[in-house]
Amino acid sequence: MLNGDVKKEPKLGFYRYLHLKISKNLNTPTIQAINSTLAEDSSLSSLKAKYLQIRAQSEKICAPLQAEDYVVQPIVDVSPPKWHLGHTTWFFEKMLLEPFCKNYKVFHAEYDYVFNSYYESIGKRVLRTNRGNLSRPSVSDVYKYRAHIDQQMSQYLTNQKLTSDEINILEIGLQHEQQHQELLLYDIKYILGTNPLFPAYQNKLTLTEATTTRPLGFLKVAAGNYKIGHQREGFSFDNEHGVHQVYLHDYQIADRLITNQEYLEFITDGGYENFRFWYSEAWEWVKNEQKKAPFHWHLIDGTWHHYTMNGLEPINPTEPVSHVSQFEASAFANWKGMRLPTEFEWEVACQTHQPDIPKSANFVEEGYYRPRVASEGNFQFYGDLWEWTNSAYLPYPYYKTAEGALGEYNGKFMINQMVLRGGSFATPLDHIRPTYRNFFHPHLNWHFTGIRLAKHD
Amino acid sequence: MLNGDVKKEPKLGFYRYLHLKISKNLNTPTIQAINSTLAEDSSLSSLKAKYLQIRAQSEKICAPLQAEDYVVQPIVDVSPPKWHLGHTTWFFEKMLLEPFCKNYKVFHAEYDYVFNSYYESIGKRVLRTNRGNLSRPSVSDVYKYRAHIDQQMSQYLTNQKLTSDEINILEIGLQHEQQHQELLLYDIKYILGTNPLFPAYQNKLTLTEATTTRPLGFLKVAAGNYKIGHQREGFSFDNEHGVHQVYLHDYQIADRLITNQEYLEFITDGGYENFRFWYSEAWEWVKNEQKKAPFHWHLIDGTWHHYTMNGLEPINPTEPVSHVSQFEASAFANWKGMRLPTEFEWEVACQTHQPDIPKSANFVEEGYYRPRVASEGNFQFYGDLWEWTNSAYLPYPYYKTAEGALGEYNGKFMINQMVLRGGSFATPLDHIRPTYRNFFHPHLNWHFTGIRLAKHD
Amino acid sequence: MLNGDVKKEPKLGFYRYLHLKISKNLNTPTIQAINSTLAEDSSLSSLKAKYLQIRAQSEKICAPLQAEDYVVQPIVDVSPPKWHLGHTTWFFEKMLLEPFCKNYKVFHAEYDYVFNSYYESIGKRVLRTNRGNLSRPSVSDVYKYRAHIDQQMSQYLTNQKLTSDEINILEIGLQHEQQHQELLLYDIKYILGTNPLFPAYQNKLTLTEATTTRPLGFLKVAAGNYKIGHQREGFSFDNEHGVHQVYLHDYQIADRLITNQEYLEFITDGGYENFRFWYSEAWEWVKNEQKKAPFHWHLIDGTWHHYTMNGLEPINPTEPVSHVSQFEASAFANWKGMRLPTEFEWEVACQTHQPDIPKSANFVEEGYYRPRVASEGNFQFYGDLWEWTNSAYLPYPYYKTAEGALGEYNGKFMINQMVLRGGSFATPLDHIRPTYRNFFHPHLNWHFTGIRLAKHD
Amino acid sequence: MLNGDVKKEPKLGFYRYLHLKISKNLNTPTIQAINSTLAEDSSLSSLKAKYLQIRAQSEKICAPLQAEDYVVQPIVDVSPPKWHLGHTTWFFEKMLLEPFCKNYKVFHAEYDYVFNSYYESIGKRVLRTNRGNLSRPSVSDVYKYRAHIDQQMSQYLTNQKLTSDEINILEIGLQHEQQHQELLLYDIKYILGTNPLFPAYQNKLTLTEATTTRPLGFLKVAAGNYKIGHQREGFSFDNEHGVHQVYLHDYQIADRLITNQEYLEFITDGGYENFRFWYSEAWEWVKNEQKKAPFHWHLIDGTWHHYTMNGLEPINPTEPVSHVSQFEASAFANWKGMRLPTEFEWEVACQTHQPDIPKSANFVEEGYYRPRVASEGNFQFYGDLWEWTNSAYLPYPYYKTAEGALGEYNGKFMINQMVLRGGSFATPLDHIRPTYRNFFHPHLNWHFTGIRLAKHD
């Protein structure tokens, strides 16, 4: 009997300070209830070190930007980088310094309004504006805000013995900042990549172009009951909780991601002109948006290019195809006569074939901002691109809305979104694990997405 | 090993005549690939009898209407009744009479345009109009069209030995017409119920008001692997195929639908004002649409009324609540501290507790147009209201897009929609079975929907 | 000194019963303050005769329709014919029977809501619907309503000595009904002419096709100060009042309307593809609406046809071009190197060259529903098509907002609209006079419009 | 005979290089055909001096901004300041340096795309973006661009004898830059004034608050024929040409602008809640936009404040009311029982009572960015606020579309816009004259507008 394995949910009452309303339109990551472990393994000094390291990473990501790049919001899903920097800072001020530090004085009265995602309860006045219209606070003011909060937080993490509640909120704040780090990279790429000058984000050397990719292989998984959900040590979100059993029929799953070359064949074969490969809603999207290729692709003088973090480049045929929506991933799979895996098939295959996250992956920490070319013996389940599944984002069995204030938000995105698994090169290592469930609406493609195929026989 | 049980898909090449493009916006039921059995058990005379009986039923449904009621299209999801009557007729003309009857002459050249759902390939001219703007063909012209086609079909079904292809297309045509019969009732109720005069559709006696409803009970189902999907005799759609195994954890499922009284408590308790019960997208919907109650409900002088097929009436507290969206059903379940069942939990519970469809149900054939009050010993799985589940509409394992023209459409709705099970009082008996999968977008509520709760312990 | 000539405005306090809010979107003619003369020349019996004759004319216009044609509203500018019939009836009930007939009982409590144009003060409930969604009251119910009100009005006009206030309201009601008669014809043509079956409204013989049109001539008017505004006997609206002086420079004005043939040359010469002829806003309209020709024109197998009241016909090259917007009329004039006349130039030319309205004109009373071919010696200022001017609809000097309830509405349309002069074949004779100012937004073209050119030298 | 006075239009063929498409949505001033006089009075050295002085003024206006302020575009009518700076620069590069300077090398190939207002002919690629989404070119890149072009232009104006064509284009370029200088101030005020931090543009001392305003007086003008249109020396646009005669009836026109105090009385009296004062379209605007006061006004703790160039301040009751739309100006006039003047009444009164433009006016050159308090003996016709008239923007008699490329654009805005006269404190002196016709859509109010009343008796 497997039910006994299902973990009890942690008591979430300590999130009583969190009153964030995080609108889907404003692209703030869900502040999810967590299974925190920071409390158990951390002295104050290591907490502070971790805090400062994560905070520094956000600024490192923004270092190549010019002031103007911090300001714009070309679509509603993209937030201005300075907003990301301010909002994550405001979180620590609002959730830790204000409630737990006696005599703490708010840095700027209006920042609660500017950097909060929760506009509804403001009341004082409603300005019809949005983030991309705000030239102030300036970038340098935002950095001053960060410096001030970091200084206050350092003091707080030096002087004060934290309760488990505080440690949990700290952990959420850090996870939150890391989620924004990945969003920052999506958004920066959007901002620069839709600019007619196509400025590069960095000028690192590009990867030596692999001249060959190994043929697509398939890993076989035998039918049976499998355990799904987070059972490891370490931090996890509550959408991974509720370890449970799933019956899977025999299936095969690709041993690498689909390449640009393979996707180009779909384009060349008329994939974007043939309604048969597309969901009805996807076909509307193709026509309304006049889609001809993945996001960031441009046909220039007859040759497909794509905007990369290094600027505009001809397509590298052996790199994994990226910036596809679930609509496009599904259409490609249909064209191939296959399908996308379910999130359960993905998790079982990943746990079986590549349980360990390669610490040497080319993640953003190493400053290499593009997916890898798949090589022999590398199943590439982690850290290149988020892989679209054909699973809707739904609660696991035993998932229960928690009582506390934060808890109420856990399930609120579990409709009309599709699950992605694996993590991209832009994902902080803390967010890479076999059970992590990412989710987006199926038409979105400005994030670092890819395609892994599956089939039954 | 369960895989051996999975039925092979029927060869769908014979749907080569079907080139329908059925847009989600135009609310035409999916013409799905089928597992037909009509061929096996039907002589020509019985085919003809069935044809005439089903065709007559559509007209019976429209009999209480005035000419004007046939014309309007108050929202894009609702089609004018005369369009339903013409479109289902056109199907038989286009799919059987034209290809299989030598020398058949098209009734009216323009009807192909007017009654086809596929506007894209017309080309000849594009008129920017939609169904609700078309005063012609008039209602009497549409009935002349029906009479003509029925006369031709009768002749065809009298004289000619049908191939299995023809029988299959005939069966699809009849299933198609039955799906439209249910839509007709949704749409008629919309048209009359949003009219400021609130005209009644019929003037049947209302049910004696039950003074008591039994307390909500729960049926227990033990954990284990269960078979899902169509395995019976008789017609089925391909979205029910692919019999497969699903592991279910222990669960409990309600033994009746939620009543108006129970739903009123949710309203009274501020259910529509508290974002905590709602998905993020649902909360946007509540605010944008200023929702306060189910569709067809009106607060008149402090008392809740609802528009029924008999006209405007005070809410009957013991009747099942209807016209709720999945958003509302989920919010209600959250408020109750429970959840909606998955479609698999529903199917297993239904198969276990009420495998037989009561032939004496108050379906529309009997002219009783409202859901029943749940009574003792009646698990009410069938035929009162379509029950929202918390399952996204996704393909079953081994589901495969067929090669033929019709086949391509099978999977195209499998995104962003939620499954409903059970069938409503307006559902033709041929469409009531434990494995039937209905699906709608989660915000829709003009169809006959209801709420059944579930929980894990 | 001309100022002394300016007529004093009539006291408008007697419109205290009129609380119509007439939204531009709902296409109700302005109920304008008037200079009534009905009081002076009418016995009760002649009032009643006039009432009955005008009321009968509305029904005569609708006689060729089928019930379904009365219901639809293909665009927001078009109202369903049954709404026109009900609304004009409701006016007499609300403005005369209710206030002046003791013990009068309202025909149907909800009709106040259904047939009023003023939705804002309803309050009782807000139904999100619009006129084209209302299948009820049925057409026969509307005719019953008309019959009832006509019977009551006949009695009222028989028994009671009317005060001058009542006579004035009666006159407004009749003028109002006549304005709706013309709108009825615009709207009927829209409804039938955008139907893919192109049903004819009537089947009268078409005019013998004229094989020649005389060359475009120009009437010369010498510079000087001219009097503008209504100075005749008889009814007039207050937007014509304020007789005043205008200085006109020498100008020439065409002696007939532009023909289809002449407009076709504009089309053939690329008029719709060349932005130079169009206002900036007009060019946006051409592109957004993909305009290629006047409204109701269709290119069928390489030949231009247009929908007429007789159905679809090849363009008659010698008929005046119709269904052009002011945008199109201006672009045509630019292409010709000329311009449209101002409303003052038009009025002076009309007063000079064709002061008398031909009683034998082919107006709708004679059942001939199309503009005439211009013939020798016929300056054609009246009664063929409303002629777009290049004058914005603005108040005349001394125009003043009246104190009474109706009065407030006089000026509310005097922004963003352009003046048309002359009257169309669908205009009741009571609405044809040299000073009558019609006005529409410049992009509209579903009414019976035409083009007359002017130039300075 | 007055016609002889009408100036012949200049030959416009020399504008053959100008192929600007200037969309209304993109808020670029019309490049209008002109009556240039620069050629007659200017040596090369004085041309260069004027060029450099005007170019420097644009940068002086932007000097108080932070880099981020240059980037945003909060509404479509507002352009980012860096776009203004780049676009005016691009004009000189494209219209003078490229065609007239041999061997001139384009500064940056993409700037033609970024800074052109004409997107339609690009073709190479269509990027779905707009100005406010472009973080690059950066502000410093734009200033580099300006420096480069100014250096090239200085050389060109030093070395080369200019033809009259070149001088005319130069004059247009300078007028164009001056129009953008005023727009820059509108847009900067919008950007800063809708920011929740309300940053000041400058920190100049505010004017000593006048404690009294003289009562509203009226200037009388006798009826008669008056000459209208540009007859002076100096530059003028072709929409002022066509000197012609207009007959005016006796009228009175206010001797100063309406003050904040007077406008507050309108607000307090329920002006924004009473439909009677508003055009029908204006009332829709009031309701849809939830208007309660002029743009930039905020009710803070019960006291009306407005955002000024100095930041948020309590309303100064004696200052002229600003940031009103024509809708608001008309409603105010209706409430007062008066009206707005026509543009002809304004021009005649201005020519009569204040023919000279005060060289000492507080124009933006002096760095004082707000309208003046009206003082005794000051008719204040010029240079405080643009004064809405009740005249639609229409062509003068004899106005004719010119043949050349630039010419075609002259009339294209002459629909649906209303004329403003006078000039604001932000208007360069070169654009202040009695005949200058400014025009905007009547709902717009982000520019520096004011109200002057008129009446007939």
mmCIF file of N, CA and C in Angstrom, chain C residues 2-3 21 24 120 225 244-245 247 249-250 275-276 278-281 284 287 326-327 390 392 394-395 397-398 408-409 411-416 418 441-442 456, chain D residues 2-3 21 24 120 225 244-245 247 249-250 275-276 278-281 283-284 287 326 390 392 394-395 397-398 408-409 411-416 418 441-442 456:
data_model
loop_
_atom_site.group_PDB
_atom_site.id
_atom_site.type_symbol
_atom_site.label_atom_id
_atom_site.label_comp_id
_atom_site.label_asym_id
_atom_site.label_seq_id
_atom_site.Cartn_x
_atom_site.Cartn_y
_atom_site.Cartn_z
ATOM 1 N N LEU C 2 -27.660 92.456 -40.829
ATOM 2 C CA LEU C 2 -28.397 91.215 -41.004
ATOM 3 C C LEU C 2 -28.832 90.570 -39.695
ATOM 4 N N ASN C 3 -28.140 90.957 -38.627
ATOM 5 C CA ASN C 3 -28.413 90.255 -37.371
ATOM 6 C C ASN C 3 -29.871 90.322 -36.940
ATOM 7 N N LYS C 21 -32.720 59.798 -23.861
ATOM 8 C CA LYS C 21 -31.279 59.844 -24.053
ATOM 9 C C LYS C 21 -31.016 59.025 -25.299
ATOM 10 N N LYS C 24 -25.538 57.864 -29.629
ATOM 11 C CA LYS C 24 -25.038 57.785 -30.999
ATOM 12 C C LYS C 24 -24.899 56.348 -31.457
ATOM 13 N N GLU C 120 -29.733 53.974 -19.320
ATOM 14 C CA GLU C 120 -28.959 54.271 -18.127
ATOM 15 C C GLU C 120 -29.765 54.352 -16.851
ATOM 16 N N ASN C 225 -22.059 88.137 -49.566
ATOM 17 C CA ASN C 225 -22.665 87.697 -48.310
ATOM 18 C C ASN C 225 -24.022 87.074 -48.601
ATOM 19 N N HIS C 244 -28.409 83.452 -40.534
ATOM 20 C CA HIS C 244 -27.210 84.254 -40.371
ATOM 21 C C HIS C 244 -26.550 84.468 -41.719
ATOM 22 N N GLN C 245 -25.578 85.322 -41.708
ATOM 23 C CA GLN C 245 -24.907 85.708 -42.937
ATOM 24 C C GLN C 245 -23.575 84.968 -43.039
ATOM 25 N N TYR C 247 -20.106 84.848 -45.719
ATOM 26 C CA TYR C 247 -19.457 85.341 -46.924
ATOM 27 C C TYR C 247 -18.925 84.163 -47.715
ATOM 28 N N HIS C 249 -16.800 83.098 -51.219
ATOM 29 C CA HIS C 249 -16.000 83.501 -52.370
ATOM 30 C C HIS C 249 -16.610 82.881 -53.623
ATOM 31 N N ASP C 250 -16.226 83.421 -54.774
ATOM 32 C CA ASP C 250 -16.697 82.825 -56.032
ATOM 33 C C ASP C 250 -16.510 81.311 -55.996
ATOM 34 N N PHE C 275 -2.542 56.443 -51.023
ATOM 35 C CA PHE C 275 -2.808 57.176 -49.779
ATOM 36 C C PHE C 275 -2.945 58.676 -50.006
ATOM 37 N N ARG C 276 -2.459 59.182 -51.168
ATOM 38 C CA ARG C 276 -2.436 60.640 -51.357
ATOM 39 C C ARG C 276 -3.823 61.261 -51.417
ATOM 40 N N TRP C 278 -6.385 60.433 -49.578
ATOM 41 C CA TRP C 278 -7.174 60.154 -48.370
ATOM 42 C C TRP C 278 -6.663 60.948 -47.177
ATOM 43 N N TYR C 279 -7.602 61.313 -46.312
ATOM 44 C CA TYR C 279 -7.199 61.782 -44.987
ATOM 45 C C TYR C 279 -6.379 60.681 -44.317
ATOM 46 N N SER C 280 -5.576 61.068 -43.388
ATOM 47 C CA SER C 280 -4.809 60.075 -42.635
ATOM 48 C C SER C 280 -5.736 59.052 -41.965
ATOM 49 N N GLU C 281 -6.791 59.529 -41.344
ATOM 50 C CA GLU C 281 -7.730 58.589 -40.692
ATOM 51 C C GLU C 281 -8.478 57.743 -41.716
ATOM 52 N N GLU C 284 -6.306 54.845 -42.806
ATOM 53 C CA GLU C 284 -6.361 53.756 -41.823
ATOM 54 C C GLU C 284 -7.619 52.918 -42.025
ATOM 55 N N LYS C 287 -7.405 50.690 -45.086
ATOM 56 C CA LYS C 287 -6.556 49.512 -44.870
ATOM 57 C C LYS C 287 -7.186 48.537 -43.885
ATOM 58 N N GLN C 326 -17.913 59.782 -46.346
ATOM 59 C CA GLN C 326 -17.310 61.081 -46.612
ATOM 60 C C GLN C 326 -15.839 60.902 -46.941
ATOM 61 N N PHE C 327 -15.216 59.908 -46.333
ATOM 62 C CA PHE C 327 -13.824 59.594 -46.666
ATOM 63 C C PHE C 327 -13.680 59.319 -48.165
ATOM 64 N N ASN C 390 -18.149 69.231 -47.152
ATOM 65 C CA ASN C 390 -16.919 69.283 -46.365
ATOM 66 C C ASN C 390 -17.089 70.208 -45.150
ATOM 67 N N ALA C 392 -18.041 70.519 -41.196
ATOM 68 C CA ALA C 392 -18.283 69.809 -39.944
ATOM 69 C C ALA C 392 -19.630 70.261 -39.386
ATOM 70 N N LEU C 394 -21.563 71.829 -36.946
ATOM 71 C CA LEU C 394 -21.292 72.782 -35.862
ATOM 72 C C LEU C 394 -22.506 73.688 -35.699
ATOM 73 N N PRO C 395 -22.624 74.340 -34.550
ATOM 74 C CA PRO C 395 -23.788 75.209 -34.360
ATOM 75 C C PRO C 395 -23.708 76.462 -35.216
ATOM 76 N N PRO C 397 -24.373 80.521 -35.692
ATOM 77 C CA PRO C 397 -24.324 81.636 -34.728
ATOM 78 C C PRO C 397 -25.695 81.801 -34.055
ATOM 79 N N TYR C 398 -25.665 82.219 -32.821
ATOM 80 C CA TYR C 398 -26.872 82.441 -32.011
ATOM 81 C C TYR C 398 -27.549 81.148 -31.575
ATOM 82 N N GLU C 408 -31.727 70.195 -24.132
ATOM 83 C CA GLU C 408 -30.334 69.913 -23.804
ATOM 84 C C GLU C 408 -29.653 69.046 -24.836
ATOM 85 N N TYR C 409 -30.460 68.334 -25.599
ATOM 86 C CA TYR C 409 -29.847 67.400 -26.526
ATOM 87 C C TYR C 409 -29.507 68.008 -27.857
ATOM 88 N N GLY C 411 -27.419 70.189 -29.092
ATOM 89 C CA GLY C 411 -26.072 70.343 -29.601
ATOM 90 C C GLY C 411 -25.179 69.154 -29.370
ATOM 91 N N LYS C 412 -25.698 68.110 -28.784
ATOM 92 C CA LYS C 412 -24.776 67.090 -28.302
ATOM 93 C C LYS C 412 -24.116 66.252 -29.393
ATOM 94 N N PHE C 413 -24.604 66.364 -30.610
ATOM 95 C CA PHE C 413 -23.949 65.641 -31.695
ATOM 96 C C PHE C 413 -22.997 66.510 -32.506
ATOM 97 N N MET C 414 -22.827 67.768 -32.078
ATOM 98 C CA MET C 414 -22.071 68.706 -32.907
ATOM 99 C C MET C 414 -20.561 68.573 -32.717
ATOM 100 N N ILE C 415 -20.068 67.366 -32.873
ATOM 101 C CA ILE C 415 -18.629 67.107 -32.822
ATOM 102 C C ILE C 415 -18.348 65.866 -33.666
ATOM 103 N N ASN C 416 -17.287 65.938 -34.435
ATOM 104 C CA ASN C 416 -16.795 64.764 -35.178
ATOM 105 C C ASN C 416 -17.767 64.226 -36.228
ATOM 106 N N MET C 418 -19.999 65.074 -40.015
ATOM 107 C CA MET C 418 -19.987 65.933 -41.189
ATOM 108 C C MET C 418 -21.417 66.097 -41.713
ATOM 109 N N HIS C 441 -21.081 60.470 -39.016
ATOM 110 C CA HIS C 441 -19.622 60.353 -38.936
ATOM 111 C C HIS C 441 -19.074 60.086 -40.349
ATOM 112 N N PRO C 442 -17.887 60.613 -40.621
ATOM 113 C CA PRO C 442 -17.418 60.575 -42.010
ATOM 114 C C PRO C 442 -17.074 59.193 -42.548
ATOM 115 N N HIS C 456 -13.157 76.234 -56.896
ATOM 116 C CA HIS C 456 -13.154 77.686 -56.782
ATOM 117 C C HIS C 456 -13.035 78.383 -58.130
ATOM 118 N N LEU D 2 -11.880 90.432 -52.840
ATOM 119 C CA LEU D 2 -10.840 90.008 -51.907
ATOM 120 C C LEU D 2 -9.964 88.890 -52.446
ATOM 121 N N ASN D 3 -10.508 88.177 -53.402
ATOM 122 C CA ASN D 3 -9.780 86.990 -53.873
ATOM 123 C C ASN D 3 -8.382 87.292 -54.374
ATOM 124 N N LYS D 21 5.793 59.513 -44.039
ATOM 125 C CA LYS D 21 4.414 59.200 -43.729
ATOM 126 C C LYS D 21 4.270 59.434 -42.240
ATOM 127 N N LYS D 24 -1.007 59.760 -37.527
ATOM 128 C CA LYS D 24 -1.579 60.470 -36.394
ATOM 129 C C LYS D 24 -1.267 59.773 -35.076
ATOM 130 N N GLU D 120 5.747 51.794 -43.163
ATOM 131 C CA GLU D 120 5.086 50.921 -44.122
ATOM 132 C C GLU D 120 5.990 50.402 -45.234
ATOM 133 N N ASN D 225 -17.382 91.901 -42.495
ATOM 134 C CA ASN D 225 -16.494 90.996 -43.217
ATOM 135 C C ASN D 225 -15.057 91.251 -42.775
ATOM 136 N N HIS D 244 -8.628 84.988 -46.922
ATOM 137 C CA HIS D 244 -10.000 85.011 -47.416
ATOM 138 C C HIS D 244 -10.864 85.810 -46.460
ATOM 139 N N GLN D 245 -12.075 86.047 -46.932
ATOM 140 C CA GLN D 245 -12.990 86.882 -46.181
ATOM 141 C C GLN D 245 -13.992 86.005 -45.420
ATOM 142 N N TYR D 247 -17.531 86.487 -42.871
ATOM 143 C CA TYR D 247 -18.474 87.389 -42.232
ATOM 144 C C TYR D 247 -18.672 86.947 -40.785
ATOM 145 N N HIS D 249 -20.768 87.811 -37.214
ATOM 146 C CA HIS D 249 -21.808 88.568 -36.520
ATOM 147 C C HIS D 249 -21.197 89.191 -35.272
ATOM 148 N N ASP D 250 -21.875 90.187 -34.734
ATOM 149 C CA ASP D 250 -21.418 90.781 -33.476
ATOM 150 C C ASP D 250 -21.074 89.693 -32.467
ATOM 151 N N PHE D 275 -24.745 64.991 -17.746
ATOM 152 C CA PHE D 275 -24.592 64.772 -19.189
ATOM 153 C C PHE D 275 -25.004 65.972 -20.025
ATOM 154 N N ARG D 276 -25.788 66.898 -19.444
ATOM 155 C CA ARG D 276 -26.332 67.989 -20.249
ATOM 156 C C ARG D 276 -25.267 68.917 -20.806
ATOM 157 N N TRP D 278 -22.362 68.052 -21.978
ATOM 158 C CA TRP D 278 -21.370 67.341 -22.784
ATOM 159 C C TRP D 278 -21.949 66.894 -24.123
ATOM 160 N N TYR D 279 -21.089 66.904 -25.133
ATOM 161 C CA TYR D 279 -21.438 66.196 -26.361
ATOM 162 C C TYR D 279 -21.722 64.737 -26.001
ATOM 163 N N SER D 280 -22.482 64.093 -26.828
ATOM 164 C CA SER D 280 -22.746 62.677 -26.631
ATOM 165 C C SER D 280 -21.440 61.876 -26.587
ATOM 166 N N GLU D 281 -20.536 62.134 -27.510
ATOM 167 C CA GLU D 281 -19.257 61.406 -27.505
ATOM 168 C C GLU D 281 -18.403 61.777 -26.293
ATOM 169 N N TRP D 283 -19.544 62.588 -23.384
ATOM 170 C CA TRP D 283 -20.108 61.935 -22.208
ATOM 171 C C TRP D 283 -19.649 60.484 -22.108
ATOM 172 N N GLU D 284 -19.578 59.827 -23.264
ATOM 173 C CA GLU D 284 -19.010 58.470 -23.276
ATOM 174 C C GLU D 284 -17.575 58.475 -22.752
ATOM 175 N N LYS D 287 -17.418 58.951 -18.993
ATOM 176 C CA LYS D 287 -17.769 57.733 -18.268
ATOM 177 C C LYS D 287 -16.706 56.644 -18.431
ATOM 178 N N GLN D 326 -10.974 69.469 -25.517
ATOM 179 C CA GLN D 326 -12.019 70.308 -26.096
ATOM 180 C C GLN D 326 -13.375 69.898 -25.538
ATOM 181 N N ASN D 390 -14.132 76.369 -31.203
ATOM 182 C CA ASN D 390 -15.187 75.472 -31.654
ATOM 183 C C ASN D 390 -15.197 75.344 -33.174
ATOM 184 N N ALA D 392 -13.872 73.252 -36.435
ATOM 185 C CA ALA D 392 -13.238 72.039 -36.927
ATOM 186 C C ALA D 392 -12.065 72.439 -37.819
ATOM 187 N N LEU D 394 -10.492 72.541 -40.914
ATOM 188 C CA LEU D 394 -10.924 72.364 -42.299
ATOM 189 C C LEU D 394 -10.094 73.272 -43.192
ATOM 190 N N PRO D 395 -10.046 72.996 -44.486
ATOM 191 C CA PRO D 395 -9.234 73.845 -45.366
ATOM 192 C C PRO D 395 -9.859 75.222 -45.543
ATOM 193 N N PRO D 397 -10.702 78.482 -47.991
ATOM 194 C CA PRO D 397 -10.994 78.561 -49.425
ATOM 195 C C PRO D 397 -9.698 78.707 -50.220
ATOM 196 N N TYR D 398 -9.691 78.136 -51.395
ATOM 197 C CA TYR D 398 -8.540 78.177 -52.312
ATOM 198 C C TYR D 398 -7.411 77.266 -51.872
ATOM 199 N N GLU D 408 1.309 66.439 -50.639
ATOM 200 C CA GLU D 408 0.159 65.558 -50.493
ATOM 201 C C GLU D 408 -0.316 65.441 -49.053
ATOM 202 N N TYR D 409 0.571 65.749 -48.142
ATOM 203 C CA TYR D 409 0.193 65.541 -46.750
ATOM 204 C C TYR D 409 -0.523 66.729 -46.143
ATOM 205 N N GLY D 411 -3.366 68.270 -46.428
ATOM 206 C CA GLY D 411 -4.750 68.260 -45.976
ATOM 207 C C GLY D 411 -5.147 67.025 -45.210
ATOM 208 N N LYS D 412 -4.245 66.109 -45.049
ATOM 209 C CA LYS D 412 -4.686 64.793 -44.611
ATOM 210 C C LYS D 412 -5.155 64.727 -43.162
ATOM 211 N N PHE D 413 -4.909 65.768 -42.404
ATOM 212 C CA PHE D 413 -5.412 65.760 -41.026
ATOM 213 C C PHE D 413 -6.705 66.566 -40.866
ATOM 214 N N MET D 414 -7.236 67.043 -41.995
ATOM 215 C CA MET D 414 -8.371 67.959 -41.893
ATOM 216 C C MET D 414 -9.701 67.231 -41.734
ATOM 217 N N ILE D 415 -9.765 66.365 -40.768
ATOM 218 C CA ILE D 415 -11.003 65.660 -40.442
ATOM 219 C C ILE D 415 -10.960 65.289 -38.962
ATOM 220 N N ASN D 416 -12.071 65.465 -38.287
ATOM 221 C CA ASN D 416 -12.222 65.008 -36.900
ATOM 222 C C ASN D 416 -11.279 65.674 -35.900
ATOM 223 N N MET D 418 -10.023 69.511 -33.988
ATOM 224 C CA MET D 418 -10.489 70.859 -33.676
ATOM 225 C C MET D 418 -9.290 71.809 -33.593
ATOM 226 N N HIS D 441 -7.273 66.164 -31.810
ATOM 227 C CA HIS D 441 -8.574 65.542 -31.584
ATOM 228 C C HIS D 441 -9.190 66.108 -30.303
ATOM 229 N N PRO D 442 -10.506 66.219 -30.285
ATOM 230 C CA PRO D 442 -11.125 66.961 -29.175
ATOM 231 C C PRO D 442 -11.044 66.273 -27.809
ATOM 232 N N HIS D 456 -22.581 85.710 -27.945
ATOM 233 C CA HIS D 456 -23.072 86.613 -28.998
ATOM 234 C C HIS D 456 -23.585 87.930 -28.436
#
